[in-house]
Coordinates of N, CA, C and O in Angstrom, one line a residue:
X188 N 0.9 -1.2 0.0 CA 0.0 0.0 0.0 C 0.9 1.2 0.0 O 2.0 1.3 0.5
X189 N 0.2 2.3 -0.7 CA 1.0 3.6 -0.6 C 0.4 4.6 -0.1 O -0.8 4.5 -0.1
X190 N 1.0 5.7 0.5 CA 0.6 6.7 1.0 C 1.2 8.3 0.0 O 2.4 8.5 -0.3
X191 N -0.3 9.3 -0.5 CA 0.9 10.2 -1.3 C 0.1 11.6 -0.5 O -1.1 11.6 -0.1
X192 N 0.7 12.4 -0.5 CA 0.6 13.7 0.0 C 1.0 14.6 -0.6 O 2.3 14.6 -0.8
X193 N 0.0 15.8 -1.0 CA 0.5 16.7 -1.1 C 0.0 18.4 -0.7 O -1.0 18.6 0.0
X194 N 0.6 19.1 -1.1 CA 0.1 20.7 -0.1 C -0.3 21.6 -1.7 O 0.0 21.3 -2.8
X195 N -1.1 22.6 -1.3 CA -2.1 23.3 -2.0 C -2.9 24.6 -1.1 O -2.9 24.8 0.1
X196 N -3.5 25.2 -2.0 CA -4.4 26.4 -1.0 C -5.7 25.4 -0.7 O -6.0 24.5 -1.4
X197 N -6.5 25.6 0.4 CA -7.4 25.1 0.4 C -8.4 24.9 -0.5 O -9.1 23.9 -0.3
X198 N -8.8 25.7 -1.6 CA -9.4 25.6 -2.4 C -9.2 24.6 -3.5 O -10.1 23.8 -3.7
X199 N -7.7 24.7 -4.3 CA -7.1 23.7 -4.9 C -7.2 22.4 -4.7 O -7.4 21.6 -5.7
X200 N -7.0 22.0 -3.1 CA -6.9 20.2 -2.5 C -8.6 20.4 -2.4 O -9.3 19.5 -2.9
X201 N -9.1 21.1 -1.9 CA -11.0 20.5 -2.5 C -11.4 20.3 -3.7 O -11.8 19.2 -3.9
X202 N -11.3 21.1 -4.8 CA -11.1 21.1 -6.2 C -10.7 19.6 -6.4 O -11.6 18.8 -6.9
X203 N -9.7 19.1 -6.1 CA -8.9 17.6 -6.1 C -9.5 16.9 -5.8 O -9.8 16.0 -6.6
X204 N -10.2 17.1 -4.1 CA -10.8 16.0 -3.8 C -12.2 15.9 -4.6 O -12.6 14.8 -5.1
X205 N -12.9 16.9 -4.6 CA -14.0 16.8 -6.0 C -13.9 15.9 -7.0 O -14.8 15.1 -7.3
X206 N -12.4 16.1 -7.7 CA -12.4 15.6 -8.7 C -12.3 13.7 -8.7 O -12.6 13.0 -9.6
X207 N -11.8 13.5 -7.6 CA -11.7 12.3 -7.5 C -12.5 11.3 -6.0 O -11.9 10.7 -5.1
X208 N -14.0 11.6 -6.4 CA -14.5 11.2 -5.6 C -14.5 9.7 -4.7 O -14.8 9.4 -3.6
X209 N -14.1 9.0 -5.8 CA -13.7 7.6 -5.6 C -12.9 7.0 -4.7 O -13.0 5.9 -4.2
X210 N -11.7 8.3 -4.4 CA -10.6 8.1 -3.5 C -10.8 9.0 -2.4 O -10.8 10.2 -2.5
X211 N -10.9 8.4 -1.2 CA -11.3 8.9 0.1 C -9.5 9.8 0.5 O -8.5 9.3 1.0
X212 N -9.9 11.2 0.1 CA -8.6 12.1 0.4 C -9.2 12.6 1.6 O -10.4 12.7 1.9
X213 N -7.6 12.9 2.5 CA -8.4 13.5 4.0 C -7.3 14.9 3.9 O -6.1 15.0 3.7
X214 N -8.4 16.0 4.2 CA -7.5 17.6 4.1 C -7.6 17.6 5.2 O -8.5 17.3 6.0
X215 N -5.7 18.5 5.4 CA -5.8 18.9 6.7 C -5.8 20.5 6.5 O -6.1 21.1 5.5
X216 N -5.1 21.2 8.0 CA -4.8 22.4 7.8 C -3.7 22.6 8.9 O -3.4 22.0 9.9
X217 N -3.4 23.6 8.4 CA -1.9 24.1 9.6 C -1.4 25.5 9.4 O -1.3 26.1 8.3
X218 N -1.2 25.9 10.7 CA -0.9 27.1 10.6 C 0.2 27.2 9.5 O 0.3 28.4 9.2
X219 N 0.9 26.6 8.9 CA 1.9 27.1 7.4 C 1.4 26.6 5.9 O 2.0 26.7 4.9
X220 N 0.3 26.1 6.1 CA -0.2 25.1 5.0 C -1.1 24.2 5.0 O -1.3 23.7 6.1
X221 N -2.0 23.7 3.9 CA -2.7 22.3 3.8 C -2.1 21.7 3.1 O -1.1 21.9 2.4
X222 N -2.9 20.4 3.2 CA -2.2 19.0 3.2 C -3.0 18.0 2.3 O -4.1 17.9 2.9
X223 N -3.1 17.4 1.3 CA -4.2 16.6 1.3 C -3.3 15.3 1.1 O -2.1 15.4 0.9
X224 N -4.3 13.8 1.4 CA -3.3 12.7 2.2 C -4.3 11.7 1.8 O -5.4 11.9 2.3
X225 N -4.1 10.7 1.1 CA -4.4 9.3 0.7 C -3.8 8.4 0.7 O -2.6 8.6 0.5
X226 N -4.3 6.9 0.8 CA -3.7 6.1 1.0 C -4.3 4.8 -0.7 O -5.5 4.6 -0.9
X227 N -3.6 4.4 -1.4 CA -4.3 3.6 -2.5 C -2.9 2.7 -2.7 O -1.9 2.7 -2.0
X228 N -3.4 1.7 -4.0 CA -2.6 0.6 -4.3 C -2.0 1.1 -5.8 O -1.0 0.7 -6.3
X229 N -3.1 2.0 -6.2 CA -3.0 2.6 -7.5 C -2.5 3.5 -7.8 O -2.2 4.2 -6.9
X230 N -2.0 3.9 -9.0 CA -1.1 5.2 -9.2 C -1.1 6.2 -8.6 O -2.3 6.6 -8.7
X231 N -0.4 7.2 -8.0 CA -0.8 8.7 -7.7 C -1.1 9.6 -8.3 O -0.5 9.9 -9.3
X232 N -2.2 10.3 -8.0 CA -3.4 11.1 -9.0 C -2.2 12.5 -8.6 O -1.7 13.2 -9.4
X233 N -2.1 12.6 -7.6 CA -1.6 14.2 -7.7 C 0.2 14.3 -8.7 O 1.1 13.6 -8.9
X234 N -0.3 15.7 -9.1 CA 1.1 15.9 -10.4 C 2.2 16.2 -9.5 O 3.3 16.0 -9.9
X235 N 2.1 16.8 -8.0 CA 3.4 16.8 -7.6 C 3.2 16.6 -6.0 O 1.9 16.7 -5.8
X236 N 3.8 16.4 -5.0 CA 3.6 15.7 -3.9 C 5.0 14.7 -3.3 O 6.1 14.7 -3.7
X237 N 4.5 14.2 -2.5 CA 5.3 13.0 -2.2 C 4.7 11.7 -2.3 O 3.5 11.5 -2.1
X238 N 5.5 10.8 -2.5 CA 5.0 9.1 -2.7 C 5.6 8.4 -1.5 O 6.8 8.6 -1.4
X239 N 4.8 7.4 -0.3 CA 5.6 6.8 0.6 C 5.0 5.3 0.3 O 3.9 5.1 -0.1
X240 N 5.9 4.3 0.6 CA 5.4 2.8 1.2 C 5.0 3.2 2.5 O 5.6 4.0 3.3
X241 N 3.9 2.5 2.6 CA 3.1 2.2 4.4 C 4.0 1.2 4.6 O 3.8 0.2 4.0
X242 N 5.5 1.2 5.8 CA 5.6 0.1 6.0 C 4.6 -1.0 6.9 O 4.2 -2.1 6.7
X243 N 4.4 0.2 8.1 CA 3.7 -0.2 8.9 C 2.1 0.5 9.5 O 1.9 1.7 9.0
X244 N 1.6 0.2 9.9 CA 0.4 0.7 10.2 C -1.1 0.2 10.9 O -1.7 -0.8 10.5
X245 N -1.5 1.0 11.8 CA -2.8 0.0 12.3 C -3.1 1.6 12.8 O -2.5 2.7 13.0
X246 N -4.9 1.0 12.9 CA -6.0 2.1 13.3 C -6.5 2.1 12.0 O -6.1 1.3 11.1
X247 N -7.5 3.2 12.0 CA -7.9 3.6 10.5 C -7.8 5.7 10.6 O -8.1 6.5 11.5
X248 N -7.5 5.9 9.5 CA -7.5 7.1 9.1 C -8.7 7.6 9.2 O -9.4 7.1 8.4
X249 N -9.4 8.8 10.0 CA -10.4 9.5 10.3 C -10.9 11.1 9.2 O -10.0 11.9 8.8
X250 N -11.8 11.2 9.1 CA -12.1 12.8 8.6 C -12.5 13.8 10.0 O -13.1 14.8 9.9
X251 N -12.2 13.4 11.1 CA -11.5 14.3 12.2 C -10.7 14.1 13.0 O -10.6 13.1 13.7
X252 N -10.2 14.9 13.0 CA -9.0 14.5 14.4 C -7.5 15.4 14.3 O -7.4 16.4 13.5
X253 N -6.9 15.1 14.8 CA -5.4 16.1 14.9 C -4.5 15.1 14.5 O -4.5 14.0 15.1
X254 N -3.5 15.1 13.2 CA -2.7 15.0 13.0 C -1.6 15.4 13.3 O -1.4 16.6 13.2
X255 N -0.4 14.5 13.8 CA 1.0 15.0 14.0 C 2.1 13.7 13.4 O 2.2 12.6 13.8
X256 N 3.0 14.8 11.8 CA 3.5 14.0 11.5 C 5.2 14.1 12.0 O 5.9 15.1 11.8
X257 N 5.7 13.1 12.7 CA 7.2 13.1 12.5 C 8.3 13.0 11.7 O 8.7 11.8 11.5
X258 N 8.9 14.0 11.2 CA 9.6 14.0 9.7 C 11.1 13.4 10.0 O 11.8 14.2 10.8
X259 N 11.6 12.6 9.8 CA 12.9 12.2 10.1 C 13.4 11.6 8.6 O 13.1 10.8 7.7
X260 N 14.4 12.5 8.9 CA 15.6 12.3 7.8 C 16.6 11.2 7.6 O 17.4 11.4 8.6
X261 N 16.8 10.5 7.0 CA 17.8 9.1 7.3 C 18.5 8.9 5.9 O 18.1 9.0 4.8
X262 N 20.3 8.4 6.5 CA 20.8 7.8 5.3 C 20.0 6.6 4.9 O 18.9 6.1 5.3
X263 N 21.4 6.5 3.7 CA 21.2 5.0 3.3 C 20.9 4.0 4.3 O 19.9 3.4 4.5
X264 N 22.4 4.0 5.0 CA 22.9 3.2 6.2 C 21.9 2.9 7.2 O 21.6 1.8 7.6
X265 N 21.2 4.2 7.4 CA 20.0 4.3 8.5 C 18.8 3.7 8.4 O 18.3 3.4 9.4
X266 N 18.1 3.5 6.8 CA 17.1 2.9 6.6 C 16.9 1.7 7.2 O 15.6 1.7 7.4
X267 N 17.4 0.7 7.6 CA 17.7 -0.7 8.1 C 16.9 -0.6 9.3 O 15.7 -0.9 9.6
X268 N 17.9 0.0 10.1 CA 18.5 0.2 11.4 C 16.9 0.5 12.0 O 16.3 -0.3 12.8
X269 N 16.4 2.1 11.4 CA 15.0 2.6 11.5 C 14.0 1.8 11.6 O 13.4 1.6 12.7
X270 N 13.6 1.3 10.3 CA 12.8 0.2 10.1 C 12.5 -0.7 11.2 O 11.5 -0.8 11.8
X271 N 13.7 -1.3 11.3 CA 14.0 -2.5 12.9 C 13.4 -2.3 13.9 O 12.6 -3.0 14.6
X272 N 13.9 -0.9 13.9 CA 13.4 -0.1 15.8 C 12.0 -0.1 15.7 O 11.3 -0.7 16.6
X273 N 11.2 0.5 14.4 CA 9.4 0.5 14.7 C 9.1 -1.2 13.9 O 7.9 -1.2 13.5
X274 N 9.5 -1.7 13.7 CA 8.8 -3.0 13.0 C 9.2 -3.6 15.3 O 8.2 -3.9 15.9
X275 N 10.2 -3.7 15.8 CA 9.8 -3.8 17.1 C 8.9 -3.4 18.1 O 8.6 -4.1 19.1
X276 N 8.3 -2.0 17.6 CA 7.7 -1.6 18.9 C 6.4 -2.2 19.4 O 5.7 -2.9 18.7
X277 N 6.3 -1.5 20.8 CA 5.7 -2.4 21.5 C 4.0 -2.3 20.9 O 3.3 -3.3 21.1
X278 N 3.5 -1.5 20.4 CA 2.6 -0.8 20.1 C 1.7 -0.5 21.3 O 0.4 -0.6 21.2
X279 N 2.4 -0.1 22.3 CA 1.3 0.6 23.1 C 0.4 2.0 23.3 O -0.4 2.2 24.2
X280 N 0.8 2.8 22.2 CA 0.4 3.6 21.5 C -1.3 3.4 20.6 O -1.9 4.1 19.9
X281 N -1.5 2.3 21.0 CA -2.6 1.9 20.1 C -4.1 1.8 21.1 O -5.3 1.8 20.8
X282 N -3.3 1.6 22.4 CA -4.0 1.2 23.6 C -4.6 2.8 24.2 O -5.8 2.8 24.5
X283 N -3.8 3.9 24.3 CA -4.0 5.5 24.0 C -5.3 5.9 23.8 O -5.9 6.0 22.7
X284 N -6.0 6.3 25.3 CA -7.3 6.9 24.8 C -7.1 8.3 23.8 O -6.3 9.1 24.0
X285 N -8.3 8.5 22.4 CA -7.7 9.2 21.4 C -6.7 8.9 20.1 O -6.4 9.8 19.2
X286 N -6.2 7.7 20.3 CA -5.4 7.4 19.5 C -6.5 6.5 18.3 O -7.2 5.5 18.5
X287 N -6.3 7.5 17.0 CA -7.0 6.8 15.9 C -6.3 6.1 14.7 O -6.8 5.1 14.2
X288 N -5.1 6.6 14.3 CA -4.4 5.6 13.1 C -2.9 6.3 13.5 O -2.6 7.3 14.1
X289 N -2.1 5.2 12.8 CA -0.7 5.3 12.9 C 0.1 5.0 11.4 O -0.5 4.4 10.4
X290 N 0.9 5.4 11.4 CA 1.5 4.9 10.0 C 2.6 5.6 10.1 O 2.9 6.7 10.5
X291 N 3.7 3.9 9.5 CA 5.1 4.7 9.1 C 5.5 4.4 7.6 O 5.8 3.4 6.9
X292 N 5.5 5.8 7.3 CA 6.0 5.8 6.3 C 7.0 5.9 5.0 O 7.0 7.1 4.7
X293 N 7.9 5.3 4.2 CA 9.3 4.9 3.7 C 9.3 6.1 2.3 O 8.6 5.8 1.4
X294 N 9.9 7.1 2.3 CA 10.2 7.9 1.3 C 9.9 7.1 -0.4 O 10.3 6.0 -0.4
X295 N 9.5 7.4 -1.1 CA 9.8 6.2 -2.6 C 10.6 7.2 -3.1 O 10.5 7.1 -4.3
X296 N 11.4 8.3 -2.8 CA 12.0 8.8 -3.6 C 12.4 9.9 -2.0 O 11.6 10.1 -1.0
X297 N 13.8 10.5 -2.2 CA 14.6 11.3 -0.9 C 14.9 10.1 0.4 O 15.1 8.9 0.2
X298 N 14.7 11.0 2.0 CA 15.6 10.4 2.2 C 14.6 10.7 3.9 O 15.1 10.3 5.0
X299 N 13.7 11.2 3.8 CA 12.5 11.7 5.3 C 11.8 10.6 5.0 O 11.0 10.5 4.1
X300 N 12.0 9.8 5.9 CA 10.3 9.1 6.6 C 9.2 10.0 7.4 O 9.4 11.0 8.1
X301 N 8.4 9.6 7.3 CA 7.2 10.2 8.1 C 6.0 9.4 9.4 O 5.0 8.8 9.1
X302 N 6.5 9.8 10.5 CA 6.0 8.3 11.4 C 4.7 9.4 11.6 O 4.9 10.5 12.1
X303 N 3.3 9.1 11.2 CA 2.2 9.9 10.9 C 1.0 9.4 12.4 O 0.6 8.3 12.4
X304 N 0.9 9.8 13.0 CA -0.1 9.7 14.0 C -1.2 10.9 14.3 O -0.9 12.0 14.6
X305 N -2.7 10.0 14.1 CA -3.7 10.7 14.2 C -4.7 10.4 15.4 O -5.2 9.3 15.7
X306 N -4.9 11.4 16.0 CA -5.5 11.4 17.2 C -7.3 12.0 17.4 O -7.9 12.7 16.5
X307 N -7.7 11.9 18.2 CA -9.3 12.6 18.4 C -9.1 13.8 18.5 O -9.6 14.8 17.9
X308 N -8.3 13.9 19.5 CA -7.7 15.8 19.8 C -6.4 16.4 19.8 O -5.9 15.5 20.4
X309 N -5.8 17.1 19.7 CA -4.7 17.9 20.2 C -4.1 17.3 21.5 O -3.0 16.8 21.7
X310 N -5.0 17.5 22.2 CA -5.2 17.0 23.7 C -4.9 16.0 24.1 O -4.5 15.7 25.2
X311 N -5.2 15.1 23.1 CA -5.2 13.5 23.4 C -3.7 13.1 23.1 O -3.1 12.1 23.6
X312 N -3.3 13.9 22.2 CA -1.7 13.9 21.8 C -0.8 14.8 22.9 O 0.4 15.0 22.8
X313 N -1.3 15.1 23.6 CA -0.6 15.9 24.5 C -0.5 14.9 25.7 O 0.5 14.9 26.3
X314 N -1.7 14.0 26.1 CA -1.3 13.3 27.0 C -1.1 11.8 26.8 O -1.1 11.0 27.7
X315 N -0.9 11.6 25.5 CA 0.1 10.8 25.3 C 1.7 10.9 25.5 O 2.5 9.9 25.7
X316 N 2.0 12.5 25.3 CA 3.2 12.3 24.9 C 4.0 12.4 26.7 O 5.2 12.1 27.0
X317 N 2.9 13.0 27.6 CA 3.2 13.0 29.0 C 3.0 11.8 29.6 O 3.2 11.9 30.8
X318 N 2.6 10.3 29.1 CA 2.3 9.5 29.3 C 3.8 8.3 29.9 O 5.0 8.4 29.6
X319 N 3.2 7.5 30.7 CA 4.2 6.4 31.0 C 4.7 6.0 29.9 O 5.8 6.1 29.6
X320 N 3.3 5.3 28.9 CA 3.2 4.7 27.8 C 4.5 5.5 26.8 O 5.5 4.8 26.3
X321 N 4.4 6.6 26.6 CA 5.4 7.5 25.8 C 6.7 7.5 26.1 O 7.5 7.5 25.3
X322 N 6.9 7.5 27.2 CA 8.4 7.3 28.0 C 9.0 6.3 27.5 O 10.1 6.5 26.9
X323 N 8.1 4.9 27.6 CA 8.6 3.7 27.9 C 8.7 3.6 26.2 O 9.6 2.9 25.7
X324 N 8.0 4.1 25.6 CA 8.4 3.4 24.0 C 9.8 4.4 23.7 O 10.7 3.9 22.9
X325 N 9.8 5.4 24.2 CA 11.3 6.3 24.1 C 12.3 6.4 24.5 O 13.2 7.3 24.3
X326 N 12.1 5.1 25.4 CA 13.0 5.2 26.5 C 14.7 4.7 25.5 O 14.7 4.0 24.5
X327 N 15.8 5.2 26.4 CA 17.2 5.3 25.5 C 17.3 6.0 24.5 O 18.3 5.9 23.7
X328 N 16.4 6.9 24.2 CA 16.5 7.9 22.6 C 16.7 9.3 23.7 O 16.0 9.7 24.6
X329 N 17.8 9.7 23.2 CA 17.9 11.6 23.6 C 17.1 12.3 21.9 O 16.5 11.9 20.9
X330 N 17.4 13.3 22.4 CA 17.0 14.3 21.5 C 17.8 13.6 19.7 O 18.8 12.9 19.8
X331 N 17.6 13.7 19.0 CA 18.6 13.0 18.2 C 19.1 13.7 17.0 O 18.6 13.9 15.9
X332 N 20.0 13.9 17.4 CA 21.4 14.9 16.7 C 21.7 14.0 15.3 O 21.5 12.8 15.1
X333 N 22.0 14.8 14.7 CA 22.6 14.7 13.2 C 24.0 13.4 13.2 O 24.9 13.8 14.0
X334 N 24.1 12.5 12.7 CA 24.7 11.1 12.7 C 24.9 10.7 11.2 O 24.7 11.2 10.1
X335 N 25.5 9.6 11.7 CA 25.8 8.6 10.7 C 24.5 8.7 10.2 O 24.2 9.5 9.3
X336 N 23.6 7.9 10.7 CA 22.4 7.6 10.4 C 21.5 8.7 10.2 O 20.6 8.6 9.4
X337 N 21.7 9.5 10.5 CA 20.5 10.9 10.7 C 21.6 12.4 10.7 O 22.4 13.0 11.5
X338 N 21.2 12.7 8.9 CA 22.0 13.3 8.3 C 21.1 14.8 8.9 O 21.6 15.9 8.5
X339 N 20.0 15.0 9.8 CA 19.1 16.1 9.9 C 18.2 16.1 11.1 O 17.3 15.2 11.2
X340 N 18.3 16.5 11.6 CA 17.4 16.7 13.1 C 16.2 16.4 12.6 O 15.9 16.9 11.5
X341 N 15.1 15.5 13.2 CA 13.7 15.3 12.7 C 13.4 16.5 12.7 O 14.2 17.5 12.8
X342 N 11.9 16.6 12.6 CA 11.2 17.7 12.4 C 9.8 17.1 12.4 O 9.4 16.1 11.8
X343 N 8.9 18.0 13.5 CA 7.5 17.7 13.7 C 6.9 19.0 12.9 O 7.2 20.1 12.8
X344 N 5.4 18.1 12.2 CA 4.8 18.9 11.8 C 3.0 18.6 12.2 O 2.6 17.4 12.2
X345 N 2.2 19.5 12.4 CA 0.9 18.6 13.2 C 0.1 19.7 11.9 O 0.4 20.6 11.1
X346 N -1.1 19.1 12.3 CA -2.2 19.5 11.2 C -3.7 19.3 11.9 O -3.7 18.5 12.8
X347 N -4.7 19.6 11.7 CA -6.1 19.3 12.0 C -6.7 19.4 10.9 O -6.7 20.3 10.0
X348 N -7.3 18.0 11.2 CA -8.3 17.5 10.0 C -9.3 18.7 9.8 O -9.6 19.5 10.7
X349 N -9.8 18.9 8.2 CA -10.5 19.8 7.9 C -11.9 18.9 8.0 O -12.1 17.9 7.3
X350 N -12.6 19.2 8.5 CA -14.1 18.7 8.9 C -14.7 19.1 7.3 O -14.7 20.3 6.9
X351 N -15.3 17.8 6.5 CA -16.0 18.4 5.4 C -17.6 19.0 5.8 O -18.4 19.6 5.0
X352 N -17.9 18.8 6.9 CA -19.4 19.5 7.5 C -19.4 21.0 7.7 O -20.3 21.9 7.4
X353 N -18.3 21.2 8.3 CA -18.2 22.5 8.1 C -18.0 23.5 7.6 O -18.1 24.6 8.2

């Protein structure tokens, strides 16, 4: 399965999703931008964007809720290594009152993964990340500095689902 995303004015990514009613796209919004984000087996409809493999994933993708994506940059070398650490985890993150879909996903072209987690609220992501549960999946990671493996400091970026009712 793939995941492709890409950014637009809000008008544009509705226009989009109009056009392709078939394919359940979910818009977000963020204070620097929107987002629009699908998941298919089939080619990517958008002309420019990003393309990822789902490596992993459970929940289902919501048309509400708070997204927060983790952007992490990785060599060659690193891809392995990465992979390993979340194909291990414990998934207690799934257990997370508020917690609605997860997904990690593998660049098909560059060099950022994106570990994507969608929640009911802001809030619910806030006390996850204050959680035992959050500790204990983090536990032995510092802050994580530019490496062998990690050519770039991650980078978080969060979004809230655009409600089509409203």
């Amino acid at each position: 399965m793939n995941a492709y995303m890409t950014i637009g004015t809000q008008d544009f990514l509705k226009k989009l999703q109009e056009k392709h009613e078939e394919i359940p796209i979910y818009l977000m919004n963020s204070t620097s931008g929107s987002l629009a984000y699908y998941e298919s087996e089939e080619k990517n409809i958008f002309s420019s964007g990003k393309a990822y493999d789902i490596v992993l994933e459970s929940g289902q993708m919501e048309e509400k809720g708070y997204v927060v994506m983790n952007n992490i940059p990785v060599t060659d070398e690193g891809r392995k290594p990465l992979e390993e650490r979340f194909r291990e985890r414990k998934g207690t993150i799934e257990q997370t009152p508020g917690f609605q879909a997860f997904r990690f996903l593998r660049p098909q072209k560059g060099n950022t993964y994106v570990v994507l987690t969608q929640w009911a609220s802001a809030n619910d992501f806030e006390n996850w990340k204050n959680s035992d549960q959050f500790k204990k999946a983090h536990k032995g990671q510092q802050k994580v500095k530019p490496t062998a493996y990690f050519p770039d400091k991650p980078f978080v970026t969060t979004y809230h689902m655009e409600n089509p009712e409203d």
